[in-house]
Amino acid sequence: MSVIVLSGGFIDYSSGWDHAHATFYGDMSGRDTMQGACGYGDLIRQGYGLETTALSSTLFNDGASCGACFEIKCIDSKWCKAGVESIQVTATNFCPPNYTKTVDIWCNPPQKHFDLSMPMFVRIAEYQAGIVPVVYQRVMCHRRGGIKFELKGKSSWFLVLVYNVGGVGQVVDVKVKGSRTNWLQMSRNWGQNWQTLENLQGQSLSFQVKTSDGGVAQSNDVVPSNWQIGQTYEGQYF
């Protein structure tokens, strides 16, 4: 059995821990983390706060990992802050690979890497470290309120941003049903933005959201028939 010693205890890798590295981006205000490749907007308003991270290509999985939650612990570095057990963050952005460089290529495949918001990085490590080795595991996401559906798109196509998802947090499938349609399969446009070309104007809307553990939350008639682009509605809990 592979076991690693941490300050204050042991981590048993049979429980799902793995190795990675962590850096940071932005500043202590978190301004540079507000927009990202998952499609989330104002992360503070949306409930994610500054407890966020960008993922390397290997972990990001073309946006399928958006919304997943991770527990991260700094290890094996003089820069790790003493007495800090771990942090928990939500995947909200992408750390793009850089194939023009031969050093500092932490986000290139097959590296497992977390580019944390600065406030989260300095919770576990000293600022001057720049990069530290970490261990991480997937954890459950704890959200206030139900799933949020932000309506986007144009008259010719319908797009919805799905966020504030609890449980495993990682949405893998979305269906929509208008008051005059059957259930319609939506496709991932980018991040956690899901689309259909069906005209749903003037219909009340229901959604089915499926997460990576197979859980399904169905929000019936969560959107009234007089909806407009730009509005946000709250559905069922996970």
mmCIF file of C-alpha atoms in Angstrom:
data_model
loop_
_atom_site.group_PDB
_atom_site.id
_atom_site.type_symbol
_atom_site.label_atom_id
_atom_site.label_comp_id
_atom_site.label_asym_id
_atom_site.label_seq_id
_atom_site.Cartn_x
_atom_site.Cartn_y
_atom_site.Cartn_z
ATOM 1 C CA MET A 1 0.000 0.000 0.000
ATOM 2 C CA SER A 2 1.356 3.442 -0.926
ATOM 3 C CA VAL A 3 1.166 5.824 2.009
ATOM 4 C CA ILE A 4 2.516 9.358 2.268
ATOM 5 C CA VAL A 5 3.241 11.097 5.559
ATOM 6 C CA LEU A 6 1.753 14.561 6.043
ATOM 7 C CA SER A 7 2.057 16.894 8.977
ATOM 8 C CA GLY A 8 -0.497 15.575 11.372
ATOM 9 C CA GLY A 9 -1.238 12.214 9.780
ATOM 10 C CA PHE A 10 -1.199 9.848 6.821
ATOM 11 C CA ILE A 11 -2.819 9.814 3.414
ATOM 12 C CA ASP A 12 -3.754 6.393 2.101
ATOM 13 C CA TYR A 13 -3.708 6.424 -1.704
ATOM 14 C CA SER A 14 -6.275 3.674 -1.851
ATOM 15 C CA SER A 15 -8.748 6.419 -0.884
ATOM 16 C CA GLY A 16 -8.162 8.302 -4.129
ATOM 17 C CA TRP A 17 -5.307 10.761 -3.534
ATOM 18 C CA ASP A 18 -2.911 11.546 -6.381
ATOM 19 C CA HIS A 19 0.150 13.724 -7.057
ATOM 20 C CA ALA A 20 0.176 17.060 -8.892
ATOM 21 C CA HIS A 21 1.709 20.539 -8.682
ATOM 22 C CA ALA A 22 0.111 23.916 -7.991
ATOM 23 C CA THR A 23 0.814 27.493 -9.052
ATOM 24 C CA PHE A 24 -1.386 30.606 -8.922
ATOM 25 C CA TYR A 25 -2.745 33.297 -11.201
ATOM 26 C CA GLY A 26 -4.351 36.680 -10.647
ATOM 27 C CA ASP A 27 -3.978 38.721 -7.483
ATOM 28 C CA MET A 28 -5.460 38.680 -3.998
ATOM 29 C CA SER A 29 -8.634 40.382 -5.244
ATOM 30 C CA GLY A 30 -9.421 37.450 -7.518
ATOM 31 C CA ARG A 31 -10.317 39.775 -10.393
ATOM 32 C CA ASP A 32 -8.467 37.701 -12.971
ATOM 33 C CA THR A 33 -10.414 34.586 -12.011
ATOM 34 C CA MET A 34 -13.842 36.055 -12.771
ATOM 35 C CA GLN A 35 -14.044 34.881 -16.374
ATOM 36 C CA GLY A 36 -12.834 31.529 -17.551
ATOM 37 C CA ALA A 37 -13.091 28.564 -19.853
ATOM 38 C CA CYS A 38 -15.979 27.003 -17.936
ATOM 39 C CA GLY A 39 -18.306 29.848 -18.877
ATOM 40 C CA TYR A 40 -18.969 31.041 -15.345
ATOM 41 C CA GLY A 41 -19.156 34.787 -14.935
ATOM 42 C CA ASP A 42 -18.962 36.594 -11.606
ATOM 43 C CA LEU A 43 -17.774 33.746 -9.390
ATOM 44 C CA ILE A 44 -18.517 35.603 -6.176
ATOM 45 C CA ARG A 45 -22.097 36.384 -7.220
ATOM 46 C CA GLN A 46 -22.538 32.815 -8.425
ATOM 47 C CA GLY A 47 -21.439 31.382 -5.074
ATOM 48 C CA TYR A 48 -17.995 30.033 -5.966
ATOM 49 C CA GLY A 49 -16.115 32.871 -4.285
ATOM 50 C CA LEU A 50 -12.330 32.809 -4.584
ATOM 51 C CA GLU A 51 -12.107 29.084 -3.778
ATOM 52 C CA THR A 52 -11.374 28.237 -7.405
ATOM 53 C CA THR A 53 -8.759 26.724 -9.687
ATOM 54 C CA ALA A 54 -7.837 26.356 -13.328
ATOM 55 C CA LEU A 55 -6.952 22.837 -14.464
ATOM 56 C CA SER A 56 -4.263 21.556 -16.814
ATOM 57 C CA SER A 57 -5.334 19.853 -20.045
ATOM 58 C CA THR A 58 -5.186 16.395 -18.498
ATOM 59 C CA LEU A 59 -7.535 17.325 -15.648
ATOM 60 C CA PHE A 60 -9.746 19.777 -17.571
ATOM 61 C CA ASN A 61 -10.922 17.126 -20.045
ATOM 62 C CA ASP A 62 -12.205 19.614 -22.648
ATOM 63 C CA GLY A 63 -14.449 21.291 -20.071
ATOM 64 C CA ALA A 64 -16.071 18.122 -18.740
ATOM 65 C CA SER A 65 -14.419 18.707 -15.329
ATOM 66 C CA CYS A 66 -15.924 22.183 -14.885
ATOM 67 C CA GLY A 67 -17.713 22.378 -11.544
ATOM 68 C CA ALA A 68 -15.821 19.459 -9.975
ATOM 69 C CA CYS A 69 -14.445 20.017 -6.481
ATOM 70 C CA PHE A 70 -10.977 19.079 -5.236
ATOM 71 C CA GLU A 71 -9.214 18.897 -1.904
ATOM 72 C CA ILE A 72 -5.545 19.908 -2.220
ATOM 73 C CA LYS A 73 -2.637 19.616 0.211
ATOM 74 C CA CYS A 74 0.871 21.086 -0.155
ATOM 75 C CA ILE A 75 3.588 18.468 0.527
ATOM 76 C CA ASP A 76 7.360 17.922 0.431
ATOM 77 C CA SER A 77 8.351 21.582 0.161
ATOM 78 C CA LYS A 78 9.906 24.072 2.563
ATOM 79 C CA TRP A 79 7.315 26.534 1.263
ATOM 80 C CA CYS A 80 4.307 24.591 2.565
ATOM 81 C CA LYS A 81 2.604 26.484 5.375
ATOM 82 C CA ALA A 82 2.805 24.660 8.681
ATOM 83 C CA GLY A 83 -0.441 23.632 10.327
ATOM 84 C CA VAL A 84 -2.551 23.957 7.156
ATOM 85 C CA GLU A 85 -4.277 20.665 6.437
ATOM 86 C CA SER A 86 -5.801 21.357 3.019
ATOM 87 C CA ILE A 87 -7.962 23.605 0.855
ATOM 88 C CA GLN A 88 -11.058 22.819 -1.183
ATOM 89 C CA VAL A 89 -11.591 24.453 -4.585
ATOM 90 C CA THR A 90 -13.934 24.276 -7.562
ATOM 91 C CA ALA A 91 -12.713 23.891 -11.148
ATOM 92 C CA THR A 92 -13.791 27.052 -12.987
ATOM 93 C CA ASN A 93 -11.076 27.638 -15.590
ATOM 94 C CA PHE A 94 -8.476 26.106 -17.919
ATOM 95 C CA CYS A 95 -4.703 26.380 -17.681
ATOM 96 C CA PRO A 96 -3.686 26.192 -21.366
ATOM 97 C CA PRO A 97 -0.614 24.255 -22.522
ATOM 98 C CA ASN A 98 2.371 26.111 -23.942
ATOM 99 C CA TYR A 99 4.232 24.066 -26.523
ATOM 100 C CA THR A 100 6.699 26.868 -27.348
ATOM 101 C CA LYS A 101 8.483 26.571 -23.990
ATOM 102 C CA THR A 102 10.847 23.896 -22.718
ATOM 103 C CA VAL A 103 10.623 24.866 -19.038
ATOM 104 C CA ASP A 104 7.704 25.742 -16.749
ATOM 105 C CA ILE A 105 5.366 23.637 -18.885
ATOM 106 C CA TRP A 106 3.218 22.600 -15.958
ATOM 107 C CA CYS A 107 -0.090 22.699 -17.809
ATOM 108 C CA ASN A 108 1.070 20.642 -20.788
ATOM 109 C CA PRO A 109 -0.137 17.035 -21.111
ATOM 110 C CA PRO A 110 0.291 14.695 -19.327
ATOM 111 C CA GLN A 111 0.933 16.917 -16.297
ATOM 112 C CA LYS A 112 -1.696 17.060 -13.562
ATOM 113 C CA HIS A 113 -1.662 20.660 -12.438
ATOM 114 C CA PHE A 114 -3.761 23.193 -10.519
ATOM 115 C CA ASP A 115 -3.415 26.911 -11.270
ATOM 116 C CA LEU A 116 -5.090 28.264 -8.142
ATOM 117 C CA SER A 117 -6.487 31.693 -7.442
ATOM 118 C CA MET A 118 -3.821 33.561 -5.481
ATOM 119 C CA PRO A 119 -5.879 33.668 -2.244
ATOM 120 C CA MET A 120 -6.091 29.869 -2.274
ATOM 121 C CA PHE A 121 -2.429 29.294 -3.136
ATOM 122 C CA VAL A 122 -1.183 31.434 -0.248
ATOM 123 C CA ARG A 123 -3.376 29.484 2.162
ATOM 124 C CA ILE A 124 -1.243 26.398 1.633
ATOM 125 C CA ALA A 125 2.135 27.818 0.538
ATOM 126 C CA GLU A 126 4.284 30.927 0.720
ATOM 127 C CA TYR A 127 3.846 33.397 -2.126
ATOM 128 C CA GLN A 128 7.529 33.328 -3.107
ATOM 129 C CA ALA A 129 7.411 29.589 -3.794
ATOM 130 C CA GLY A 130 5.661 30.116 -7.134
ATOM 131 C CA ILE A 131 5.035 26.394 -7.503
ATOM 132 C CA VAL A 132 4.706 23.558 -4.987
ATOM 133 C CA PRO A 133 4.084 19.806 -5.113
ATOM 134 C CA VAL A 134 0.634 18.787 -3.892
ATOM 135 C CA VAL A 135 -1.610 15.801 -3.429
ATOM 136 C CA TYR A 136 -5.278 16.034 -4.349
ATOM 137 C CA GLN A 137 -8.527 14.113 -4.353
ATOM 138 C CA ARG A 138 -12.046 14.672 -5.660
ATOM 139 C CA VAL A 139 -14.521 15.689 -2.958
ATOM 140 C CA MET A 140 -18.205 16.513 -2.773
ATOM 141 C CA CYS A 141 -19.289 20.073 -3.563
ATOM 142 C CA HIS A 142 -21.390 21.908 -0.994
ATOM 143 C CA ARG A 143 -23.591 24.650 -2.448
ATOM 144 C CA ARG A 144 -26.194 27.010 -1.044
ATOM 145 C CA GLY A 145 -29.503 26.687 -2.840
ATOM 146 C CA GLY A 146 -30.409 24.708 -5.911
ATOM 147 C CA ILE A 147 -28.981 24.364 -9.400
ATOM 148 C CA LYS A 148 -28.938 27.673 -11.291
ATOM 149 C CA PHE A 149 -29.923 28.018 -14.949
ATOM 150 C CA GLU A 150 -28.768 31.221 -16.671
ATOM 151 C CA LEU A 151 -30.502 31.643 -20.031
ATOM 152 C CA LYS A 152 -28.325 32.722 -22.944
ATOM 153 C CA GLY A 153 -28.290 32.457 -26.736
ATOM 154 C CA LYS A 154 -30.370 34.166 -29.416
ATOM 155 C CA SER A 155 -33.796 33.747 -30.962
ATOM 156 C CA SER A 156 -32.529 31.068 -33.363
ATOM 157 C CA TRP A 157 -30.852 28.907 -30.711
ATOM 158 C CA PHE A 158 -31.037 28.357 -26.972
ATOM 159 C CA LEU A 159 -28.082 28.237 -24.571
ATOM 160 C CA VAL A 160 -28.116 27.722 -20.806
ATOM 161 C CA LEU A 161 -25.292 28.003 -18.278
ATOM 162 C CA VAL A 162 -25.700 25.376 -15.547
ATOM 163 C CA TYR A 163 -23.986 26.245 -12.269
ATOM 164 C CA ASN A 164 -24.179 26.001 -8.471
ATOM 165 C CA VAL A 165 -24.328 22.215 -8.759
ATOM 166 C CA GLY A 166 -23.793 20.314 -5.512
ATOM 167 C CA GLY A 167 -22.845 16.680 -5.015
ATOM 168 C CA VAL A 168 -19.979 15.725 -7.312
ATOM 169 C CA GLY A 169 -20.495 19.045 -9.121
ATOM 170 C CA GLN A 170 -19.476 17.746 -12.540
ATOM 171 C CA VAL A 171 -22.330 17.953 -15.069
ATOM 172 C CA VAL A 172 -22.094 15.424 -17.910
ATOM 173 C CA ASP A 173 -25.532 15.657 -19.502
ATOM 174 C CA VAL A 174 -28.415 18.151 -19.733
ATOM 175 C CA LYS A 175 -31.890 17.776 -21.229
ATOM 176 C CA VAL A 176 -34.560 20.451 -21.633
ATOM 177 C CA LYS A 177 -38.320 20.101 -22.073
ATOM 178 C CA GLY A 178 -40.593 22.854 -23.280
ATOM 179 C CA SER A 179 -44.278 22.887 -22.416
ATOM 180 C CA ARG A 180 -44.936 21.929 -26.050
ATOM 181 C CA THR A 181 -42.036 19.500 -26.597
ATOM 182 C CA ASN A 182 -40.734 16.180 -25.373
ATOM 183 C CA TRP A 183 -37.398 15.964 -23.571
ATOM 184 C CA LEU A 184 -34.665 17.336 -25.863
ATOM 185 C CA GLN A 185 -31.021 16.341 -25.640
ATOM 186 C CA MET A 186 -28.718 19.348 -25.205
ATOM 187 C CA SER A 187 -25.069 19.353 -26.291
ATOM 188 C CA ARG A 188 -22.112 20.942 -24.538
ATOM 189 C CA ASN A 189 -21.267 24.194 -26.304
ATOM 190 C CA TRP A 190 -18.298 25.027 -24.058
ATOM 191 C CA GLY A 191 -17.573 24.626 -20.373
ATOM 192 C CA GLN A 192 -20.930 24.234 -18.645
ATOM 193 C CA ASN A 193 -22.890 26.031 -21.366
ATOM 194 C CA TRP A 194 -25.387 23.672 -23.008
ATOM 195 C CA GLN A 195 -27.323 24.307 -26.232
ATOM 196 C CA THR A 196 -30.190 23.228 -28.445
ATOM 197 C CA LEU A 197 -31.341 24.593 -31.797
ATOM 198 C CA GLU A 198 -34.996 24.038 -30.859
ATOM 199 C CA ASN A 199 -37.128 27.187 -30.676
ATOM 200 C CA LEU A 200 -38.382 27.307 -27.086
ATOM 201 C CA GLN A 201 -39.668 30.892 -26.970
ATOM 202 C CA GLY A 202 -43.010 31.251 -25.204
ATOM 203 C CA GLN A 203 -42.774 27.873 -23.459
ATOM 204 C CA SER A 204 -42.201 27.055 -19.815
ATOM 205 C CA LEU A 205 -39.034 24.991 -19.398
ATOM 206 C CA SER A 206 -37.959 21.966 -17.375
ATOM 207 C CA PHE A 207 -34.422 20.617 -17.072
ATOM 208 C CA GLN A 208 -32.766 17.290 -16.298
ATOM 209 C CA VAL A 209 -29.180 17.576 -15.078
ATOM 210 C CA LYS A 210 -26.991 14.467 -14.825
ATOM 211 C CA THR A 211 -23.698 14.417 -12.936
ATOM 212 C CA SER A 212 -20.653 12.198 -13.379
ATOM 213 C CA ASP A 213 -21.733 9.803 -10.614
ATOM 214 C CA GLY A 214 -25.001 9.041 -12.427
ATOM 215 C CA GLY A 215 -27.188 11.271 -10.263
ATOM 216 C CA VAL A 216 -30.059 13.105 -11.962
ATOM 217 C CA ALA A 217 -31.876 16.202 -10.716
ATOM 218 C CA GLN A 218 -35.080 17.118 -12.557
ATOM 219 C CA SER A 219 -36.414 20.649 -12.254
ATOM 220 C CA ASN A 220 -39.975 20.738 -13.582
ATOM 221 C CA ASP A 221 -41.372 24.011 -14.981
ATOM 222 C CA VAL A 222 -38.527 25.903 -13.334
ATOM 223 C CA VAL A 223 -38.605 28.585 -16.061
ATOM 224 C CA PRO A 224 -41.916 30.378 -16.798
ATOM 225 C CA SER A 225 -43.172 30.853 -20.346
ATOM 226 C CA ASN A 226 -42.383 34.597 -20.359
ATOM 227 C CA TRP A 227 -38.642 34.054 -19.833
ATOM 228 C CA GLN A 228 -36.074 36.317 -21.430
ATOM 229 C CA ILE A 229 -32.401 35.886 -22.315
ATOM 230 C CA GLY A 230 -30.200 36.978 -19.397
ATOM 231 C CA GLN A 231 -32.521 35.734 -16.651
ATOM 232 C CA THR A 232 -31.462 33.117 -14.062
ATOM 233 C CA TYR A 233 -33.706 30.549 -12.362
ATOM 234 C CA GLU A 234 -33.128 28.154 -9.461
ATOM 235 C CA GLY A 235 -34.023 24.484 -9.691
ATOM 236 C CA GLN A 236 -33.640 21.307 -7.663
ATOM 237 C CA TYR A 237 -30.822 20.565 -5.235
ATOM 238 C CA PHE A 238 -28.106 17.956 -5.637
#
